[in-house]
One Martini backbone bead per residue (centre of mass of N, CA, C, O) as a GRO file, in nm:
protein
  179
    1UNK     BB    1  -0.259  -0.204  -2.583
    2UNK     BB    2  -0.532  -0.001  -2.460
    3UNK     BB    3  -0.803   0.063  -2.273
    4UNK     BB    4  -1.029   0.266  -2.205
    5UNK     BB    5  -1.212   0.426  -1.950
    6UNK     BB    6  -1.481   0.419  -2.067
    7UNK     BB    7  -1.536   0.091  -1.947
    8UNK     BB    8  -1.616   0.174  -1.681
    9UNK     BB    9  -1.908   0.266  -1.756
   10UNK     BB   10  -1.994   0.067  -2.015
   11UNK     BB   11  -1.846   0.135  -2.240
   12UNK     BB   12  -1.714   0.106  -2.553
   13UNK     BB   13  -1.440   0.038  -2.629
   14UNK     BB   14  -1.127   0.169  -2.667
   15UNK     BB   15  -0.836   0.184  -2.883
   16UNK     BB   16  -0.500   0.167  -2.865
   17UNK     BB   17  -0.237   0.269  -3.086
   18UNK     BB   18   0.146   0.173  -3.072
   19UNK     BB   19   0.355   0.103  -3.292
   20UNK     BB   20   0.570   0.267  -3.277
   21UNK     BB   21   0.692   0.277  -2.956
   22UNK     BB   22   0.629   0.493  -2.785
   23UNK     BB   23   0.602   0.733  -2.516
   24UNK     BB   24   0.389   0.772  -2.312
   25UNK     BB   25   0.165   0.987  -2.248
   26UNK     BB   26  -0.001   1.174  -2.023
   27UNK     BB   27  -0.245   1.090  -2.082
   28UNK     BB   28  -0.189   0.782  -2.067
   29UNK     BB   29  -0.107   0.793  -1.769
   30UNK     BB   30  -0.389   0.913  -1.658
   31UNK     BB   31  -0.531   0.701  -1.751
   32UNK     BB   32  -0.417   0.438  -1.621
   33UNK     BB   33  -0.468   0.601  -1.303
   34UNK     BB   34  -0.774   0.547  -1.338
   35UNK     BB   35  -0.826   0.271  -1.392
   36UNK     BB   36  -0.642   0.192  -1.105
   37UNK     BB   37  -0.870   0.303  -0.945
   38UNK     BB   38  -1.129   0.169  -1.076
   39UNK     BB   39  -1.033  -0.110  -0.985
   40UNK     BB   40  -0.953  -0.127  -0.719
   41UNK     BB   41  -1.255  -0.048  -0.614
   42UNK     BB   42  -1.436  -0.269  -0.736
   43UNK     BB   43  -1.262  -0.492  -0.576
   44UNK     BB   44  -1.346  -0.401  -0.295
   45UNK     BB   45  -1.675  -0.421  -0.344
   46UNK     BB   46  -1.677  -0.714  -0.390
   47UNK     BB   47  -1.668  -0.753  -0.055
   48UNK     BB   48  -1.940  -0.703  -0.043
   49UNK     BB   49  -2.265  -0.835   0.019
   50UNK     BB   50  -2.511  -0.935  -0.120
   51UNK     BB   51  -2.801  -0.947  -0.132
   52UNK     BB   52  -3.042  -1.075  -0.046
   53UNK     BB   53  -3.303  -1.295   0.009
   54UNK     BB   54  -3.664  -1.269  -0.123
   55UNK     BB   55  -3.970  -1.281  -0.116
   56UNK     BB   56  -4.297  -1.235  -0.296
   57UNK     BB   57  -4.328  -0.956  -0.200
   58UNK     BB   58  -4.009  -0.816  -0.239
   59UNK     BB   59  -3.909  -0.805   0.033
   60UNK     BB   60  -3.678  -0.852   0.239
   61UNK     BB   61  -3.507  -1.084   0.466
   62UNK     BB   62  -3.533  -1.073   0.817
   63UNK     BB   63  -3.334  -1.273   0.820
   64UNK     BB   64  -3.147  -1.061   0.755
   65UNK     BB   65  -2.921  -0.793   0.689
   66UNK     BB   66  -2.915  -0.473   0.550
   67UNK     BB   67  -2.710  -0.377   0.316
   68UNK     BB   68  -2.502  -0.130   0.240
   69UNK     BB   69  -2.407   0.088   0.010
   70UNK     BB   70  -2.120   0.224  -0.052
   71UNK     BB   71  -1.981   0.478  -0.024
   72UNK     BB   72  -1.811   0.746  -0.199
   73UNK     BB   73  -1.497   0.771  -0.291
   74UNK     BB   74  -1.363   1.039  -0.229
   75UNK     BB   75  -1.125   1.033  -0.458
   76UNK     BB   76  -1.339   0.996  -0.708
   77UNK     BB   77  -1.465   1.281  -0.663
   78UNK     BB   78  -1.235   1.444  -0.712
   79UNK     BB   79  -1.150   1.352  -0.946
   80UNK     BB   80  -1.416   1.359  -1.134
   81UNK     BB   81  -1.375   1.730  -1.096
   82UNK     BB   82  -1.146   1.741  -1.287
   83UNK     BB   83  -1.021   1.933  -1.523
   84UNK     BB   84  -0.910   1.886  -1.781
   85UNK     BB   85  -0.657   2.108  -1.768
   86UNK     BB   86  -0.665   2.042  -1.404
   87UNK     BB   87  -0.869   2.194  -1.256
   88UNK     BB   88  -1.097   2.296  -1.045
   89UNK     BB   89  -1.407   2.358  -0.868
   90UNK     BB   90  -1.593   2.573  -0.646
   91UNK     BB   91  -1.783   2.361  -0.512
   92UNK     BB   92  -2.015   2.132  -0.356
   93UNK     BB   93  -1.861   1.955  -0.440
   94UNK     BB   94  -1.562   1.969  -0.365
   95UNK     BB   95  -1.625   1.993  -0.071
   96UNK     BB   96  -1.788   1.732   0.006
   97UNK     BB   97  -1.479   1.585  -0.066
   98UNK     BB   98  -1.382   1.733   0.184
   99UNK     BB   99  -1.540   1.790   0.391
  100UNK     BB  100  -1.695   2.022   0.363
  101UNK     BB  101  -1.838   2.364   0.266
  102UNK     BB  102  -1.892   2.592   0.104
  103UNK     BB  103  -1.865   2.818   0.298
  104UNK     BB  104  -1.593   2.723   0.441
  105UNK     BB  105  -1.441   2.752   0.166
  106UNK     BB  106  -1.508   3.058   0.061
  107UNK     BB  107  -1.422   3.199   0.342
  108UNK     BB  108  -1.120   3.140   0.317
  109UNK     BB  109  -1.022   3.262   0.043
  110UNK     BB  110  -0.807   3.444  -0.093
  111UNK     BB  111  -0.901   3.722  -0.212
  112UNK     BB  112  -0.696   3.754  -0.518
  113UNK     BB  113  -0.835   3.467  -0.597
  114UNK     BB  114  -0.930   3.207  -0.772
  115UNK     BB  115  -1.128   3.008  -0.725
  116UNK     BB  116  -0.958   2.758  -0.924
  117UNK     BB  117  -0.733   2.793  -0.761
  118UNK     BB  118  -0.824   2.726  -0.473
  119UNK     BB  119  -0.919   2.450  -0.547
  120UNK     BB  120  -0.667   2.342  -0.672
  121UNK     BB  121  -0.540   2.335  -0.408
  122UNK     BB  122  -0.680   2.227  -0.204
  123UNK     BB  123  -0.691   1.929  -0.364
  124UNK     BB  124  -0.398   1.906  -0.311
  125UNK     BB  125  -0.387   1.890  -0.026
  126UNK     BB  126  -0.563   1.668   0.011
  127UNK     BB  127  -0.432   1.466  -0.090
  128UNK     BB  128  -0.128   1.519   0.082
  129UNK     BB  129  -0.257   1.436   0.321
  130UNK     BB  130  -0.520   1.215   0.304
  131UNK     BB  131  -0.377   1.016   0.001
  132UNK     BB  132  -0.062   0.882  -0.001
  133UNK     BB  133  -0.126   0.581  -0.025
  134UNK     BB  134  -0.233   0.667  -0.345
  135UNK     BB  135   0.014   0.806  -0.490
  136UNK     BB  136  -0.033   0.648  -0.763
  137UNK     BB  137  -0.308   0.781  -0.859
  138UNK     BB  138  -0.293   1.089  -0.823
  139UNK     BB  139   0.034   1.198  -0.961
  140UNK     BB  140  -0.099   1.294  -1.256
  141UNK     BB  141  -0.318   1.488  -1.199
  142UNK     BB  142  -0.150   1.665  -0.997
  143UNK     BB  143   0.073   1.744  -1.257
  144UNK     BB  144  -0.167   1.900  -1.423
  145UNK     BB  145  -0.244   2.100  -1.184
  146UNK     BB  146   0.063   2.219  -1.159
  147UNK     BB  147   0.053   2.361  -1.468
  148UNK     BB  148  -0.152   2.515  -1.443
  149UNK     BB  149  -0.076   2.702  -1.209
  150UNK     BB  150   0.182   2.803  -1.343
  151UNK     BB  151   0.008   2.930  -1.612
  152UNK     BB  152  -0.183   3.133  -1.412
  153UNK     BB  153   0.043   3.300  -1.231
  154UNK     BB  154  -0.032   3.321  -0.946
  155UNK     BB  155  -0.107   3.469  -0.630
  156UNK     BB  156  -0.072   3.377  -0.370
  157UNK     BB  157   0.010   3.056  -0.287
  158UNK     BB  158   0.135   3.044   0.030
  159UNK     BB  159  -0.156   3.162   0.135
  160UNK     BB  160  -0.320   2.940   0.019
  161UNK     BB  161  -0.186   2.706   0.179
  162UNK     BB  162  -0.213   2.857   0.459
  163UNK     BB  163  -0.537   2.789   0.413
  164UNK     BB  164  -0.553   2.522   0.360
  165UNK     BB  165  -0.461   2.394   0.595
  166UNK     BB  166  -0.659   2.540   0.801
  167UNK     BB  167  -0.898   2.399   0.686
  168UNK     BB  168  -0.787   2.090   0.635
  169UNK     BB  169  -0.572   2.015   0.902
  170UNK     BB  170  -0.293   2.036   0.726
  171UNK     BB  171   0.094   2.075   0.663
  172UNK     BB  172   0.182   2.149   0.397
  173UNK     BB  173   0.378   2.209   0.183
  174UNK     BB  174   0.480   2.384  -0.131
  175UNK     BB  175   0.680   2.140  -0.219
  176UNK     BB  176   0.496   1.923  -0.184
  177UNK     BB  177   0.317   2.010  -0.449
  178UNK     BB  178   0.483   2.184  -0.694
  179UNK     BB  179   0.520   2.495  -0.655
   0.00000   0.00000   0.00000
């Protein structure tokens, strides 16, 4: 038994019940690893100090320094951006958590190439070039995005790794990606 994803946004958990015995669908361990990158997140945030003591007048108290609430993890905004289905979409949403422009990243695709597999294939690059210590959180997502590309047939596959890599500065092989 254990409780859904979504009870890290504050929602009424679901539970999900295996009494069969059987073994965890793709989907269910892909909610596990996504449960353990919020799990880990939270439990980072809690290490930064809470805001200070307010005077009467509600401003910070000026003898204390004040704390910025920590930027958003690449890693979860790039995970959060991923279609049910398994791939990206091409937008400014995924450039960002990318470190790109859109236009950097849009300029980049390969002629012949979807959107979809562009934004899914660079996806999966910025992973394994820049998230490799993380890769237990998410290569069950990764899993999902290269079956969903495996059933697109894409064409010039190795052209958009190595136009991937050219753009996001990492050497990834297309066999390191799962393609």
């Amino acid at each position: 038994m254990s409780r859904h994803f979504s009870e890290a946004w504050g929602a009424k958990p679901t539970v999900f019940h295996r009494a069969s015995g059987a073994k965890p669908t793709v989907f269910h361990r892909a909610i596990e690893a996504v449960r353990r990158i919020f799990r880990r997140r939270r439990e980072k945030r809690r290490g930064f100090p809470e805001r200070t003591s307010f005077d009467d007048a509600g401003a910070a108290d000026s003898t204390q320094p004040e704390v910025k609430p920590p930027t958003c993890d690449p890693l979860l905004q790039l995970v959060s951006l991923q279609n049910a289905s398994g791939f990206w979409m091409l937008d400014s949403a995924l450039a960002a958590a990318l470190g790109k422009t859109s236009e950097e990243v849009e300029k980049s695709k390969p002629e012949p190439v979807s959107s979809e597999v562009w934004a899914t294939i660079l996806a999966l690059i910025w992973l394994q070039g820049f998230q490799t210590d993380a890769k237990d959180e998410w290569q069950i997502l990764a899993g999902k995005a290269v079956l969903w590309l495996q059933a697109q047939n894409a064409p010039n596959v190795t052209e958009c790794v190595d136009a991937g890599n050219a753009l996001l500065g990492c050497r990834v092989q297309k066999d390191a990606l799962g393609l």
